[in-house]
Amino acid sequence: MRGLPHTSGRGAFWFVVVASVLAVALAVALGFVVVNRLTGGGTVLVEGVVGSEKVELFEDELVVERFAELGYEVRVRPRGSRLMAEDAEGADFVSPGSGPASEHVRERHGISAEYRPFSTPMVLLSYQPMVDALEGAGVAEQAGDGTWSLDLAAYLELTEERTRWRDLPGDAVSASNRNEVLVRTTDPRTSNSAAMHVAALSYLLNGEEVVAPGGVDEELTRTLSRLFLAQGQPPESSQQPFDQYRDLGSGHTPLLWAYEAQYVDAMVNGPALADDAVVLYPGPTVYAVHTVVPFTEAGDAVGRLLTEDPRLQELAAAHGFRTEGGTQFEDLVAEHGLPVRTRVADVVNTPTYEVLETLLTGIEDSYSSNGMRPPAPDASVRDGGAGSGG
């Protein structure tokens, strides 16, 4: 067996001294690492800009703990997807709420990398009396599994006639309700969820074809602008109208365009929605694909972990997002008995960023010409769209 090299005299003395110093230094270093880990000092700080609908996920204590176990402290601030590319200073990553918004970020910053950790379809939220009235008008229909659909083409016909809720057949809605039958959205000048509404409506208004580059005509933009202007001053974030739908009831928000994840999250984690709250799947609908675009190595690590770490995928599903592979979302829906479709069939593609931006700019111009005040400069209050978040 080979032992230590043979030394004698002064050489042996210095050998012992050096070995002792190295041993002490190693012990100190190891002790520092252990203490640093225990106190959280060993984590890498990562800054992100995300849609407001994802802030709650990133601030979930279990998510924070899991990232800490993996060596990261992730801090996020909300911002709208449409403005995210221009307002990402100091961020290690951004997380917009759609493919077109992600496309814009990557082109603007010359980045090819992109992660797609989860998605959620766009839905409509209403209340049973309103749904009963829409069913009587042939706009809403209940499937055999108990879930509801809303025919967007039939809805558009109602809007052409400026139909009011009190004009619908039956007596489910109060005769005093003078409001137009109109989907409420966020601000299309800033919010991703509103942009997803534009994507679905433009498909129908374009003869059931995704609008192609160079295919945007004035009549299409004019119709879209009317549907948004008729709502009045729009909320800037997707969380704000959802909270109003939950807290103020059908008199304030009878029909809301929202992320399915918002509904599932509320029903699972609270505050729960009213007993007569109903989720409807518009036909057609679009998927909001939530991406992570990394600017740094640390941001890349966050995107990879959100996509690949089983625990983080499980926690994303617990907040209502649909993840790739696995059955976390299906299991959650079954466990809580939610009237949610695990498979959404009537889905159309979103236009390219260039086309969607042309449509949104046309609506934005209509807002300006009609004297609507611009979005708040720092519309960064919990949204998943542009402006504030989602």
Coordinates of C-alpha atoms in Angstrom, one line a residue:
M1 CA 0.0 0.0 0.0
R2 CA 1.3 3.4 -0.9
G3 CA 1.6 5.8 2.1
L4 CA 2.6 9.4 2.5
P5 CA 5.8 10.4 0.9
H6 CA 8.9 10.0 3.1
T7 CA 10.0 13.2 4.8
S8 CA 12.4 14.0 7.5
G9 CA 13.8 17.0 9.5
R10 CA 12.7 20.5 8.5
G11 CA 10.7 19.1 5.5
A12 CA 8.6 17.0 7.8
F13 CA 7.9 20.0 10.0
W14 CA 6.7 22.2 7.1
F15 CA 4.7 19.3 5.7
V16 CA 2.7 19.0 8.9
V17 CA 2.2 22.8 9.1
V18 CA 0.9 23.1 5.5
A19 CA -1.4 20.1 5.9
S20 CA -2.8 21.5 9.1
V21 CA -3.4 24.9 7.5
L22 CA -5.2 23.3 4.6
A23 CA -7.3 21.2 6.9
V24 CA -8.4 24.2 8.9
A25 CA -9.1 26.2 5.7
L26 CA -11.2 23.3 4.3
A27 CA -13.2 23.0 7.5
V28 CA -13.9 26.8 7.6
A29 CA -15.0 26.7 4.0
L30 CA -17.3 23.8 4.5
G31 CA -18.7 25.4 7.6
F32 CA -19.3 28.6 5.7
V33 CA -21.2 26.8 3.0
V34 CA -23.4 24.9 5.5
V35 CA -24.2 28.1 7.4
N36 CA -24.7 30.0 4.2
R37 CA -27.2 27.4 2.9
L38 CA -29.0 27.3 6.2
T39 CA -29.5 31.0 6.3
G40 CA -30.5 31.2 2.6
G41 CA -27.3 33.1 1.6
G42 CA -26.3 30.4 -0.8
T43 CA -29.2 31.0 -3.1
V44 CA -28.9 32.8 -6.4
L45 CA -31.2 35.8 -6.7
V46 CA -33.2 35.8 -10.0
E47 CA -35.3 38.7 -11.1
G48 CA -38.3 38.2 -13.4
V49 CA -41.0 40.2 -15.1
V50 CA -44.3 38.2 -15.4
G51 CA -47.9 38.6 -16.2
S52 CA -50.0 39.4 -13.1
E53 CA -51.9 36.1 -13.3
K54 CA -48.6 34.4 -12.5
V55 CA -47.5 36.5 -9.6
E56 CA -49.5 34.4 -7.1
L57 CA -47.8 31.3 -8.4
F58 CA -44.3 32.7 -7.9
E59 CA -45.2 34.1 -4.5
D60 CA -46.6 30.8 -3.3
E61 CA -44.6 29.7 -0.2
L62 CA -44.3 26.2 -1.5
V63 CA -42.9 27.5 -4.8
V64 CA -40.5 29.8 -3.0
E65 CA -39.4 26.8 -0.8
R66 CA -38.8 24.6 -3.8
F67 CA -36.8 27.2 -5.7
A68 CA -34.7 27.7 -2.5
E69 CA -34.1 23.9 -2.3
L70 CA -32.8 24.1 -5.9
G71 CA -30.6 27.1 -5.0
Y72 CA -32.6 30.0 -6.3
E73 CA -34.5 33.0 -4.9
V74 CA -36.9 34.2 -7.6
R75 CA -38.4 37.6 -7.3
V76 CA -41.0 38.8 -9.9
R77 CA -42.8 42.0 -10.7
P78 CA -45.9 42.2 -12.9
R79 CA -46.1 43.7 -16.3
G80 CA -48.3 43.4 -19.3
S81 CA -47.2 41.0 -22.1
R82 CA -47.6 43.6 -24.8
L83 CA -45.2 46.0 -23.1
M84 CA -42.9 43.4 -21.6
A85 CA -40.3 43.5 -24.3
E86 CA -39.8 47.2 -23.7
D87 CA -39.8 47.1 -19.9
A88 CA -37.5 44.3 -18.8
E89 CA -34.6 46.3 -17.5
G90 CA -32.6 44.4 -14.9
A91 CA -34.6 41.1 -15.4
D92 CA -33.1 37.7 -15.8
F93 CA -36.2 36.5 -17.6
V94 CA -39.6 37.5 -18.7
S95 CA -42.8 35.4 -18.8
P96 CA -45.4 36.6 -21.2
G97 CA -48.8 35.0 -21.5
S98 CA -48.8 34.1 -25.2
G99 CA -46.8 32.9 -28.2
P100 CA -47.0 36.2 -30.1
A101 CA -45.8 38.2 -27.1
S102 CA -42.9 35.8 -26.6
E103 CA -42.1 36.1 -30.3
H104 CA -41.9 39.9 -29.9
V105 CA -39.6 39.6 -26.8
R106 CA -37.2 37.2 -28.5
E107 CA -37.0 39.3 -31.7
R108 CA -36.6 42.5 -29.8
H109 CA -33.7 41.1 -27.7
G110 CA -32.2 38.7 -30.2
I111 CA -32.9 35.6 -28.1
S112 CA -33.7 32.2 -29.5
A113 CA -34.3 30.3 -26.2
E114 CA -37.8 29.9 -24.9
Y115 CA -39.5 27.6 -22.4
R116 CA -43.2 26.7 -22.3
P117 CA -43.8 25.3 -18.8
F118 CA -47.6 25.6 -18.8
S119 CA -50.6 27.0 -20.6
T120 CA -54.3 27.7 -20.0
P121 CA -57.3 28.1 -22.4
M122 CA -59.3 31.3 -22.4
V123 CA -62.8 30.9 -21.0
L124 CA -65.9 33.0 -20.2
L125 CA -67.1 33.5 -16.6
S126 CA -70.7 34.3 -15.9
Y127 CA -73.6 33.5 -13.5
Q128 CA -76.4 31.0 -13.8
P129 CA -79.2 33.4 -14.6
M130 CA -77.2 35.0 -17.4
V131 CA -76.2 31.6 -18.7
D132 CA -79.9 30.5 -18.7
A133 CA -80.8 33.6 -20.7
L134 CA -78.0 33.0 -23.2
E135 CA -79.1 29.3 -23.5
G136 CA -82.6 30.6 -24.3
A137 CA -81.2 32.8 -27.1
G138 CA -79.2 29.8 -28.5
V139 CA -75.8 31.3 -27.5
A140 CA -74.9 29.0 -24.6
E141 CA -75.3 25.2 -24.4
Q142 CA -74.6 22.6 -21.7
A143 CA -72.8 19.4 -22.7
G144 CA -73.6 16.0 -21.3
D145 CA -70.7 16.2 -18.9
G146 CA -72.2 19.3 -17.3
T147 CA -69.7 21.8 -18.8
W148 CA -70.9 24.8 -20.7
S149 CA -70.1 26.2 -24.2
L150 CA -70.7 29.6 -25.7
D151 CA -71.0 30.1 -29.4
L152 CA -68.9 33.1 -30.2
A153 CA -70.4 33.5 -33.6
A154 CA -73.9 33.7 -32.1
Y155 CA -72.6 36.1 -29.5
L156 CA -71.3 38.4 -32.3
E157 CA -74.8 38.4 -33.9
L158 CA -76.2 39.7 -30.6
T159 CA -73.7 42.4 -30.5
E160 CA -74.5 43.5 -34.0
E161 CA -78.1 44.1 -32.9
R162 CA -76.9 45.8 -29.6
T163 CA -79.0 43.3 -27.7
R164 CA -79.5 44.1 -24.0
W165 CA -79.7 41.5 -21.3
R166 CA -83.3 42.3 -20.6
D167 CA -84.1 41.6 -24.2
L168 CA -83.1 37.9 -24.0
P169 CA -85.9 35.3 -23.9
G170 CA -87.2 34.1 -20.5
D171 CA -87.2 35.9 -17.2
A172 CA -83.8 34.7 -15.9
V173 CA -82.4 38.3 -16.1
S174 CA -84.1 41.2 -14.5
A175 CA -86.2 43.4 -16.8
S176 CA -84.3 46.4 -15.3
N177 CA -81.0 45.3 -16.7
R178 CA -80.4 47.8 -19.5
N179 CA -76.8 46.7 -20.2
E180 CA -75.8 45.4 -23.6
V181 CA -74.8 41.7 -23.8
L182 CA -71.1 42.3 -24.0
V183 CA -68.0 40.4 -22.9
R184 CA -65.9 42.3 -20.5
T185 CA -62.2 42.2 -21.1
T186 CA -59.0 43.9 -20.0
D187 CA -57.4 46.8 -21.8
P188 CA -56.3 45.7 -25.3
R189 CA -53.7 48.4 -25.3
T190 CA -51.8 46.6 -22.6
S191 CA -53.2 43.2 -21.6
N192 CA -52.5 39.8 -23.1
S193 CA -55.9 38.4 -22.1
A194 CA -57.6 41.1 -24.2
A195 CA -55.2 40.3 -27.1
M196 CA -56.4 36.7 -26.9
H197 CA -60.0 37.9 -27.2
V198 CA -58.9 39.8 -30.3
A199 CA -57.3 36.6 -31.7
A200 CA -60.5 34.6 -31.2
L201 CA -62.9 37.2 -32.6
S202 CA -60.7 38.1 -35.5
Y203 CA -60.8 34.4 -36.6
L204 CA -64.6 34.5 -36.9
L205 CA -64.7 38.0 -38.4
N206 CA -62.2 36.9 -41.0
G207 CA -64.4 34.1 -42.4
E208 CA -63.1 31.5 -39.9
E209 CA -59.5 32.0 -41.0
V210 CA -56.5 33.1 -38.9
V211 CA -55.8 36.6 -40.1
A212 CA -52.6 36.5 -42.2
P213 CA -50.0 39.2 -42.6
G214 CA -51.4 41.9 -44.8
G215 CA -54.9 40.6 -44.3
V216 CA -56.2 43.2 -41.8
D217 CA -58.9 45.3 -43.3
E218 CA -60.6 48.4 -41.9
E219 CA -64.0 46.7 -41.4
L220 CA -62.4 44.1 -39.2
T221 CA -60.6 46.6 -37.1
R222 CA -63.8 48.8 -36.9
T223 CA -65.9 45.9 -35.6
L224 CA -63.3 44.9 -33.0
S225 CA -62.9 48.5 -31.9
R226 CA -66.7 48.9 -31.4
L227 CA -66.8 45.8 -29.1
F228 CA -64.0 47.2 -26.9
L229 CA -65.1 50.8 -26.9
A230 CA -68.7 49.7 -25.8
Q231 CA -67.2 48.4 -22.6
G232 CA -66.1 51.8 -21.4
Q233 CA -62.8 52.5 -19.7
P234 CA -61.2 49.1 -19.5
P235 CA -59.3 47.6 -16.5
E236 CA -55.6 47.4 -17.2
S237 CA -54.9 44.0 -15.6
S238 CA -56.5 40.6 -15.8
Q239 CA -56.7 40.3 -12.1
Q240 CA -58.7 43.4 -11.5
P241 CA -61.8 42.4 -13.5
F242 CA -61.6 38.9 -12.1
D243 CA -61.7 40.2 -8.6
Q244 CA -64.6 42.5 -9.5
Y245 CA -66.5 39.5 -11.1
R246 CA -66.0 37.5 -7.9
D247 CA -66.7 40.3 -5.4
L248 CA -69.4 42.5 -7.1
G249 CA -71.5 39.9 -8.9
S250 CA -73.5 39.7 -12.1
G251 CA -74.8 43.2 -11.8
H252 CA -71.3 44.5 -12.4
T253 CA -69.7 41.8 -14.5
P254 CA -72.2 39.5 -16.1
L255 CA -69.8 38.0 -18.7
L256 CA -66.0 38.0 -18.3
W257 CA -63.2 36.9 -20.6
A258 CA -60.6 35.2 -18.4
Y259 CA -57.9 32.6 -18.0
E260 CA -59.2 29.2 -17.1
A261 CA -56.4 29.0 -14.5
Q262 CA -58.0 31.9 -12.6
Y263 CA -61.2 30.0 -12.2
V264 CA -59.6 26.8 -11.2
D265 CA -57.2 28.6 -8.8
A266 CA -60.1 30.4 -7.1
M267 CA -62.2 27.2 -6.7
V268 CA -59.2 25.2 -5.3
N269 CA -57.3 27.8 -3.3
G270 CA -59.9 30.5 -2.7
P271 CA -61.4 32.9 -2.2
A272 CA -64.0 30.7 -3.8
L273 CA -66.5 32.1 -6.4
A274 CA -70.3 32.3 -5.8
D275 CA -72.4 29.1 -5.9
D276 CA -74.0 30.3 -9.1
A277 CA -70.7 31.2 -10.9
V278 CA -70.4 29.4 -14.2
V279 CA -67.4 28.8 -16.5
L280 CA -68.1 28.5 -20.2
Y281 CA -65.8 27.4 -23.0
P282 CA -66.1 29.8 -26.0
G283 CA -66.2 28.2 -29.4
P284 CA -63.7 28.8 -30.7
T285 CA -61.2 29.6 -28.0
V286 CA -57.4 30.1 -28.0
Y287 CA -54.7 28.9 -25.6
A288 CA -52.6 31.3 -23.7
V289 CA -49.2 29.6 -23.7
H290 CA -47.2 31.0 -20.8
T291 CA -43.5 31.1 -21.8
V292 CA -40.2 31.9 -20.1
V293 CA -37.7 33.9 -22.2
P294 CA -34.3 33.9 -20.4
F295 CA -31.9 36.9 -20.6
T296 CA -29.2 35.3 -18.4
E297 CA -28.0 31.9 -17.2
A298 CA -30.0 32.3 -14.0
G299 CA -33.1 33.1 -16.0
D300 CA -32.5 30.1 -18.2
A301 CA -32.3 27.9 -15.1
V302 CA -35.7 29.2 -13.8
G303 CA -37.3 28.4 -17.2
R304 CA -35.8 25.0 -17.3
L305 CA -36.8 24.1 -13.7
L306 CA -40.4 25.4 -14.2
T307 CA -40.6 23.1 -17.2
E308 CA -38.7 20.0 -16.0
D309 CA -38.9 19.9 -12.2
P310 CA -41.8 17.6 -11.2
R311 CA -42.5 19.5 -8.0
L312 CA -42.7 22.9 -9.7
Q313 CA -45.0 21.4 -12.4
E314 CA -47.2 20.0 -9.7
L315 CA -47.4 23.4 -8.0
A316 CA -48.2 25.1 -11.3
A317 CA -51.1 22.7 -11.8
A318 CA -52.3 23.4 -8.3
H319 CA -52.8 27.0 -9.4
G320 CA -54.9 25.9 -12.3
F321 CA -52.3 25.8 -15.1
R322 CA -52.1 22.9 -17.6
T323 CA -48.7 21.3 -17.8
E324 CA -47.2 19.1 -20.5
G325 CA -47.2 15.4 -19.6
G326 CA -48.5 13.9 -16.4
T327 CA -52.0 14.1 -15.0
Q328 CA -51.7 16.8 -12.3
F329 CA -54.3 19.0 -13.8
E330 CA -56.8 16.2 -14.5
D331 CA -56.3 14.9 -11.0
L332 CA -56.9 18.3 -9.4
V333 CA -60.1 18.9 -11.4
A334 CA -61.4 15.4 -10.5
E335 CA -60.5 15.8 -6.8
H336 CA -62.5 19.0 -6.5
G337 CA -65.3 18.0 -8.8
L338 CA -64.9 21.1 -11.0
P339 CA -67.1 21.6 -14.2
V340 CA -63.9 21.9 -16.3
R341 CA -63.0 20.2 -19.5
T342 CA -59.8 18.3 -19.4
R343 CA -59.7 18.3 -23.2
V344 CA -60.6 21.5 -25.1
A345 CA -61.4 20.7 -28.7
D346 CA -62.5 23.9 -30.4
V347 CA -59.2 25.8 -30.4
V348 CA -57.8 28.1 -33.1
N349 CA -54.3 29.4 -33.5
T350 CA -53.4 32.9 -32.7
P351 CA -52.1 35.3 -35.4
T352 CA -48.4 36.2 -35.6
Y353 CA -47.2 39.0 -33.4
E354 CA -47.1 41.3 -36.5
V355 CA -50.8 40.7 -37.3
L356 CA -52.0 40.9 -33.7
E357 CA -50.0 44.1 -33.2
T358 CA -51.7 45.6 -36.2
L359 CA -55.2 44.7 -34.9
L360 CA -54.3 46.1 -31.4
T361 CA -52.9 49.3 -32.8
G362 CA -56.1 49.9 -34.7
I363 CA -58.1 49.5 -31.5
E364 CA -55.7 51.7 -29.7
D365 CA -56.2 54.4 -32.3
S366 CA -59.9 54.2 -31.9
Y367 CA -59.5 54.6 -28.1
S368 CA -57.5 57.8 -28.7
S369 CA -59.9 59.2 -31.2
N370 CA -62.8 58.7 -28.8
G371 CA -61.1 60.5 -26.0
M372 CA -60.4 57.4 -23.8
R373 CA -57.6 58.1 -21.3
P374 CA -54.4 56.2 -21.9
P375 CA -53.3 53.3 -19.6
A376 CA -51.5 54.2 -16.4
P377 CA -47.8 54.6 -17.1
D378 CA -46.9 51.9 -14.6
A379 CA -49.8 49.6 -15.2
S380 CA -48.0 46.9 -13.4
V381 CA -50.6 45.7 -11.0
R382 CA -51.2 42.0 -11.2
D383 CA -52.1 41.1 -14.8
G384 CA -51.0 38.7 -17.3
G385 CA -51.3 40.9 -20.2
A386 CA -49.4 43.9 -21.2
G387 CA -49.5 46.9 -19.0
S388 CA -50.0 45.0 -15.8
G389 CA -49.5 41.5 -16.4
G390 CA -51.7 38.9 -18.2

